[in-house]
């Protein structure tokens, strides 16, 4: 077959170009996204319970939902959180479930208990959740002339429809502005004079404000629908609504209330660069292309501006695609630079421009061709697939160099270029198949790892497999064919200057190594012990190397989460946000600031700081965080939490405190917090427990309730309607429906005395509720967190230095020393759980890769013994890995662990080249020592060339901003440096011993 491809260059070229062309076409079919698209097996149940305390939400809603959905099979964990007026239950299932089916099962379970939930709750929202999803774009609608009410209506009624028509968008969320509401504020004193209560007003309006179908009537050949139409058509009609007392007195609603066309109470808002705006957040579908969506919106932008009213303006407040494209371009540039560096390495060692041209054509051809299979597998261009290409350069380089170097030797022996191409390729075919085969068996297990990490890794692993397949294809087709066509038939009489330099370098290294080789052959056991000592010495560095799940990176964004004291008003939080914006004002590193007020309560807010690209600023995001913390600390009555990147990213360390009595859990969580704070490693620590706020609690007197003939539910509904209000009535206008909120005027509910004066109808007439019980001011929690149907307190920590694994080891003894009562304890959650799962999966993949590598080598070398010799190069290469990770201050993380698996397929190549040639010479009858030296002489240049080329290909990764790429680059470079060292020290020594052992066994066998 190789002869066919070399002798028929046009046929070979067309065969390769077929896949290259399909690869180019496939490239334009691929989505561009930051991370692989993953179907997270998570379903959320969100419930709004207006006016309810977190304890009420937990007891009356969340516990019942948890008890119901726990019956669904395949649940991994259930997490819940109760806030004021709101609660959420998050159900995470085991991987591999049909999420559509599970979502329906959860929905059925929740709907089955709706009658057991409070009637005041809004209908639960059940949806599938991606915890890492972010808005594709956020658009700010501003105006100097329009009110917040007008801006919100314009965004909702005009812009929403235009934007949601964009292909790939799942929906649009609007925050900010004012939402229209008809406000009915009752005067308690006037109501007492008229002998009427708030429930009388609510029920009267319900009876008045109705539309009702009456059926139909026939008239000759036609029929007509009959409809009773009694709904309010104007706000004046509401004001003029007639109320009737029990005594028959009639009066208008406006006689006891102030009726206004107003807006809902402000509990959330948005700001952009310090100005109030209406913020529209655009969410994409699971398979939506963020870049394509952004392009569509850019095309739609003139139409959006065209419909704006005078004084309105539209601005892109934030978007994610620029960062995605920037990171993608950076990785592609690194890949191209890596290819360029490897080509230069090849040029240096061969001095042959034709050879360099061949390599520069073969490597990109393999990459482009593999995109066909990437597209066929429904992958995308993302961090994992690009990382796979960047790290797989080593395999592509190694195969090309080994074949070209072999072809050159055959040309030097006097063969014509075509015959040299055929013979040279055949001579190293076994080595190429062995090296590529190890790569295939190494990365196939990665593609089938379990856990969430496995969902990310499938695209990484299979992309490397695809690249390796096309590398093998190119190695036996395009490479020898181009060599036969482009290389000169005769050896050049005069070497180029570059080749003279490289040859002298190789000769020098070989001469120096000759002395070492003689020493190894004289005392192989000593060098084996030295190698083992170096390996164990490098292991001593491991405790000083950071350990984390995902390394932190500068993502051009900082999130500032702030909390004002429990029970703070929206206005208080807004004033703190304004102070934060003032601190940030004028910072040259900032591109824009988006503030979102009222995130899960009026005392919470998020300030998203979009930074200029890291290349355009002198300070990193961590420099800015450390700079801003002291400035923000000066703002009174607020707690701050600063995070790198988006809100989807979890804290570096999460510790969940568990137990039975909440007060004891609080005390224990404070001890944990003190221990973490004492390490000095954290810039921010946050506990899910917050100082309780105070609430007015009405305690009914049951005897008095019976005496006055008032039920608990009747009293509770009256209090709720008076304080929170009742919005069960609706007002329709212009095809839209708006709430009619009936409540007491503020002055009748802003203190305890006013609350006691709320009146209710009893069988003995109207009475103040103070006659039915007492009002106490008591503390209440502001939020509650639950895990697997039990309360927890979560402590989240963001590191200012060090890594999560380092800090966990540091505090382990201190946390264990805490006096934990029986039934109380703690465990690491968040990234620690995912990291533990990923480490288990990667360890299994590493073990499987090593076993499969052995099996491949044993099959190709026809030896059960010498694959062990080659396998030792895997272990010894890790000495270089640990040394380089330590000195470059990189961490052991998911990316670096993947690179370690990749080393299994790379470092064995050097030993394969060396021993495959050695064994062929031994079969010819050459003694072991001489065979080893002949192999060294013949393969020294190829081994050095491939190893240095792989290192050169990985070098650009070290300068990458993303920690995943730089740590992976450090592992590959360190591993290859270790491989170069131990291939020429430990491998010959071990082979010598094993071969002597094998020959001894054969002699004994033959004698017997």
PDB file of N, CA, C and O in Angstrom, residues 867-904:
ATOM      1  N   UNK A 867       7.658  -4.623  27.257  1.00  0.00           N
ATOM      2  CA  UNK A 867       6.724  -3.523  27.521  1.00  0.00           C
ATOM      3  C   UNK A 867       6.873  -2.942  28.928  1.00  0.00           C
ATOM      4  O   UNK A 867       6.607  -1.765  29.147  1.00  0.00           O
ATOM      5  N   UNK A 868       7.319  -3.784  29.890  1.00  0.00           N
ATOM      6  CA  UNK A 868       7.577  -3.251  31.233  1.00  0.00           C
ATOM      7  C   UNK A 868       8.741  -2.259  31.199  1.00  0.00           C
ATOM      8  O   UNK A 868       8.738  -1.252  31.888  1.00  0.00           O
ATOM      9  N   UNK A 869       9.735  -2.581  30.388  1.00  0.00           N
ATOM     10  CA  UNK A 869      10.879  -1.674  30.243  1.00  0.00           C
ATOM     11  C   UNK A 869      10.403  -0.322  29.726  1.00  0.00           C
ATOM     12  O   UNK A 869      10.805   0.737  30.234  1.00  0.00           O
ATOM     13  N   UNK A 870       9.551  -0.363  28.715  1.00  0.00           N
ATOM     14  CA  UNK A 870       9.035   0.879  28.136  1.00  0.00           C
ATOM     15  C   UNK A 870       8.123   1.593  29.133  1.00  0.00           C
ATOM     16  O   UNK A 870       8.148   2.828  29.247  1.00  0.00           O
ATOM     17  N   UNK A 871       7.320   0.811  29.878  1.00  0.00           N
ATOM     18  CA  UNK A 871       6.367   1.411  30.826  1.00  0.00           C
ATOM     19  C   UNK A 871       7.063   2.209  31.923  1.00  0.00           C
ATOM     20  O   UNK A 871       6.497   3.159  32.470  1.00  0.00           O
ATOM     21  N   UNK A 872       8.299   1.824  32.251  1.00  0.00           N
ATOM     22  CA  UNK A 872       9.010   2.583  33.297  1.00  0.00           C
ATOM     23  C   UNK A 872       9.256   4.022  32.873  1.00  0.00           C
ATOM     24  O   UNK A 872       9.389   4.907  33.714  1.00  0.00           O
ATOM     25  N   UNK A 873       9.325   4.252  31.546  1.00  0.00           N
ATOM     26  CA  UNK A 873       9.523   5.628  31.064  1.00  0.00           C
ATOM     27  C   UNK A 873       8.320   6.505  31.398  1.00  0.00           C
ATOM     28  O   UNK A 873       8.448   7.729  31.472  1.00  0.00           O
ATOM     29  N   UNK A 874       7.155   5.866  31.577  1.00  0.00           N
ATOM     30  CA  UNK A 874       5.963   6.633  31.973  1.00  0.00           C
ATOM     31  C   UNK A 874       6.157   7.192  33.377  1.00  0.00           C
ATOM     32  O   UNK A 874       5.940   8.384  33.631  1.00  0.00           O
ATOM     33  N   UNK A 875       6.575   6.321  34.295  1.00  0.00           N
ATOM     34  CA  UNK A 875       6.755   6.749  35.685  1.00  0.00           C
ATOM     35  C   UNK A 875       7.871   7.773  35.830  1.00  0.00           C
ATOM     36  O   UNK A 875       7.711   8.802  36.481  1.00  0.00           O
ATOM     37  N   UNK A 876       9.023   7.472  35.198  1.00  0.00           N
ATOM     38  CA  UNK A 876      10.172   8.363  35.377  1.00  0.00           C
ATOM     39  C   UNK A 876       9.947   9.727  34.751  1.00  0.00           C
ATOM     40  O   UNK A 876      10.514  10.727  35.209  1.00  0.00           O
ATOM     41  N   UNK A 877       9.100   9.804  33.718  1.00  0.00           N
ATOM     42  CA  UNK A 877       8.830  11.109  33.108  1.00  0.00           C
ATOM     43  C   UNK A 877       8.145  12.051  34.084  1.00  0.00           C
ATOM     44  O   UNK A 877       8.237  13.278  33.950  1.00  0.00           O
ATOM     45  N   UNK A 878       7.466  11.485  35.096  1.00  0.00           N
ATOM     46  CA  UNK A 878       6.751  12.326  36.048  1.00  0.00           C
ATOM     47  C   UNK A 878       7.695  13.130  36.939  1.00  0.00           C
ATOM     48  O   UNK A 878       7.280  14.107  37.547  1.00  0.00           O
ATOM     49  N   UNK A 879       8.944  12.721  37.020  1.00  0.00           N
ATOM     50  CA  UNK A 879       9.895  13.523  37.786  1.00  0.00           C
ATOM     51  C   UNK A 879      10.034  14.901  37.149  1.00  0.00           C
ATOM     52  O   UNK A 879      10.080  15.929  37.841  1.00  0.00           O
ATOM     53  N   UNK A 880      10.092  14.939  35.815  1.00  0.00           N
ATOM     54  CA  UNK A 880      10.151  16.221  35.112  1.00  0.00           C
ATOM     55  C   UNK A 880       8.874  17.007  35.265  1.00  0.00           C
ATOM     56  O   UNK A 880       8.898  18.246  35.369  1.00  0.00           O
ATOM     57  N   UNK A 881       7.743  16.296  35.296  1.00  0.00           N
ATOM     58  CA  UNK A 881       6.443  16.957  35.462  1.00  0.00           C
ATOM     59  C   UNK A 881       6.386  17.707  36.788  1.00  0.00           C
ATOM     60  O   UNK A 881       6.057  18.901  36.832  1.00  0.00           O
ATOM     61  N   UNK A 882       6.710  17.004  37.873  1.00  0.00           N
ATOM     62  CA  UNK A 882       6.587  17.612  39.201  1.00  0.00           C
ATOM     63  C   UNK A 882       7.578  18.763  39.394  1.00  0.00           C
ATOM     64  O   UNK A 882       7.249  19.776  40.019  1.00  0.00           O
ATOM     65  N   UNK A 883       8.780  18.598  38.855  1.00  0.00           N
ATOM     66  CA  UNK A 883       9.785  19.660  38.986  1.00  0.00           C
ATOM     67  C   UNK A 883       9.317  20.922  38.267  1.00  0.00           C
ATOM     68  O   UNK A 883       9.380  22.034  38.816  1.00  0.00           O
ATOM     69  N   UNK A 884       8.806  20.776  37.041  1.00  0.00           N
ATOM     70  CA  UNK A 884       8.390  21.957  36.273  1.00  0.00           C
ATOM     71  C   UNK A 884       7.127  22.587  36.862  1.00  0.00           C
ATOM     72  O   UNK A 884       7.008  23.821  36.911  1.00  0.00           O
ATOM     73  N   UNK A 885       6.172  21.766  37.312  1.00  0.00           N
ATOM     74  CA  UNK A 885       4.978  22.317  37.961  1.00  0.00           C
ATOM     75  C   UNK A 885       5.368  23.142  39.185  1.00  0.00           C
ATOM     76  O   UNK A 885       4.802  24.209  39.448  1.00  0.00           O
ATOM     77  N   UNK A 886       6.328  22.636  39.934  1.00  0.00           N
ATOM     78  CA  UNK A 886       6.771  23.331  41.147  1.00  0.00           C
ATOM     79  C   UNK A 886       7.414  24.672  40.810  1.00  0.00           C
ATOM     80  O   UNK A 886       7.048  25.703  41.380  1.00  0.00           O
ATOM     81  N   UNK A 887       8.348  24.670  39.875  1.00  0.00           N
ATOM     82  CA  UNK A 887       9.091  25.899  39.592  1.00  0.00           C
ATOM     83  C   UNK A 887       8.270  26.917  38.802  1.00  0.00           C
ATOM     84  O   UNK A 887       8.505  28.122  38.920  1.00  0.00           O
ATOM     85  N   UNK A 888       7.302  26.454  38.011  1.00  0.00           N
ATOM     86  CA  UNK A 888       6.448  27.392  37.281  1.00  0.00           C
ATOM     87  C   UNK A 888       5.215  27.789  38.081  1.00  0.00           C
ATOM     88  O   UNK A 888       4.384  28.560  37.601  1.00  0.00           O
ATOM     89  N   UNK A 889       5.097  27.241  39.294  1.00  0.00           N
ATOM     90  CA  UNK A 889       3.978  27.554  40.199  1.00  0.00           C
ATOM     91  C   UNK A 889       2.625  27.239  39.563  1.00  0.00           C
ATOM     92  O   UNK A 889       1.657  27.974  39.734  1.00  0.00           O
ATOM     93  N   UNK A 890       2.593  26.154  38.806  1.00  0.00           N
ATOM     94  CA  UNK A 890       1.337  25.658  38.259  1.00  0.00           C
ATOM     95  C   UNK A 890       0.773  24.627  39.230  1.00  0.00           C
ATOM     96  O   UNK A 890       1.475  24.117  40.102  1.00  0.00           O
ATOM     97  N   UNK A 891      -0.504  24.334  39.083  1.00  0.00           N
ATOM     98  CA  UNK A 891      -1.157  23.418  40.021  1.00  0.00           C
ATOM     99  C   UNK A 891      -1.473  22.082  39.371  1.00  0.00           C
ATOM    100  O   UNK A 891      -1.447  21.939  38.146  1.00  0.00           O
ATOM    101  N   UNK A 892      -1.760  21.107  40.227  1.00  0.00           N
ATOM    102  CA  UNK A 892      -2.308  19.834  39.753  1.00  0.00           C
ATOM    103  C   UNK A 892      -3.826  20.009  39.701  1.00  0.00           C
ATOM    104  O   UNK A 892      -4.483  20.192  40.717  1.00  0.00           O
ATOM    105  N   UNK A 893      -4.366  20.003  38.511  1.00  0.00           N
ATOM    106  CA  UNK A 893      -5.797  20.223  38.319  1.00  0.00           C
ATOM    107  C   UNK A 893      -6.301  19.288  37.239  1.00  0.00           C
ATOM    108  O   UNK A 893      -5.556  18.422  36.744  1.00  0.00           O
ATOM    109  N   UNK A 894      -7.530  19.450  36.869  1.00  0.00           N
ATOM    110  CA  UNK A 894      -8.127  18.524  35.906  1.00  0.00           C
ATOM    111  C   UNK A 894      -7.389  18.555  34.575  1.00  0.00           C
ATOM    112  O   UNK A 894      -7.185  17.529  33.923  1.00  0.00           O
ATOM    113  N   UNK A 895      -6.919  19.744  34.149  1.00  0.00           N
ATOM    114  CA  UNK A 895      -6.206  19.864  32.874  1.00  0.00           C
ATOM    115  C   UNK A 895      -4.828  19.218  32.954  1.00  0.00           C
ATOM    116  O   UNK A 895      -4.424  18.487  32.040  1.00  0.00           O
ATOM    117  N   UNK A 896      -4.104  19.480  34.029  1.00  0.00           N
ATOM    118  CA  UNK A 896      -2.767  18.903  34.156  1.00  0.00           C
ATOM    119  C   UNK A 896      -2.836  17.386  34.328  1.00  0.00           C
ATOM    120  O   UNK A 896      -1.959  16.657  33.862  1.00  0.00           O
ATOM    121  N   UNK A 897      -3.904  16.893  34.982  1.00  0.00           N
ATOM    122  CA  UNK A 897      -4.059  15.442  35.115  1.00  0.00           C
ATOM    123  C   UNK A 897      -4.342  14.799  33.759  1.00  0.00           C
ATOM    124  O   UNK A 897      -3.875  13.696  33.467  1.00  0.00           O
ATOM    125  N   UNK A 898      -5.109  15.488  32.913  1.00  0.00           N
ATOM    126  CA  UNK A 898      -5.345  14.980  31.567  1.00  0.00           C
ATOM    127  C   UNK A 898      -4.040  14.934  30.770  1.00  0.00           C
ATOM    128  O   UNK A 898      -3.794  14.001  30.004  1.00  0.00           O
ATOM    129  N   UNK A 899      -3.215  15.965  30.951  1.00  0.00           N
ATOM    130  CA  UNK A 899      -1.920  15.987  30.265  1.00  0.00           C
ATOM    131  C   UNK A 899      -1.042  14.829  30.733  1.00  0.00           C
ATOM    132  O   UNK A 899      -0.267  14.274  29.953  1.00  0.00           O
ATOM    133  N   UNK A 900      -1.173  14.469  32.016  1.00  0.00           N
ATOM    134  CA  UNK A 900      -0.399  13.327  32.527  1.00  0.00           C
ATOM    135  C   UNK A 900      -0.817  12.038  31.832  1.00  0.00           C
ATOM    136  O   UNK A 900       0.022  11.175  31.534  1.00  0.00           O
ATOM    137  N   UNK A 901      -2.123  11.910  31.590  1.00  0.00           N
ATOM    138  CA  UNK A 901      -2.588  10.732  30.846  1.00  0.00           C
ATOM    139  C   UNK A 901      -2.023  10.765  29.431  1.00  0.00           C
ATOM    140  O   UNK A 901      -1.595   9.751  28.877  1.00  0.00           O
ATOM    141  N   UNK A 902      -1.998  11.963  28.852  1.00  0.00           N
ATOM    142  CA  UNK A 902      -1.481  12.104  27.495  1.00  0.00           C
ATOM    143  C   UNK A 902      -0.011  11.705  27.412  1.00  0.00           C
ATOM    144  O   UNK A 902       0.449  11.175  26.389  1.00  0.00           O
ATOM    145  N   UNK A 903       0.710  11.967  28.500  1.00  0.00           N
ATOM    146  CA  UNK A 903       2.135  11.600  28.522  1.00  0.00           C
ATOM    147  C   UNK A 903       2.332  10.104  28.311  1.00  0.00           C
ATOM    148  O   UNK A 903       3.355   9.677  27.765  1.00  0.00           O
ATOM    149  N   UNK A 904       1.368   9.322  28.768  1.00  0.00           N
ATOM    150  CA  UNK A 904       1.472   7.866  28.594  1.00  0.00           C
ATOM    151  C   UNK A 904       1.669   7.542  27.112  1.00  0.00           C
ATOM    152  O   UNK A 904       2.479   6.677  26.745  1.00  0.00           O
TER     153      UNK A 904
END
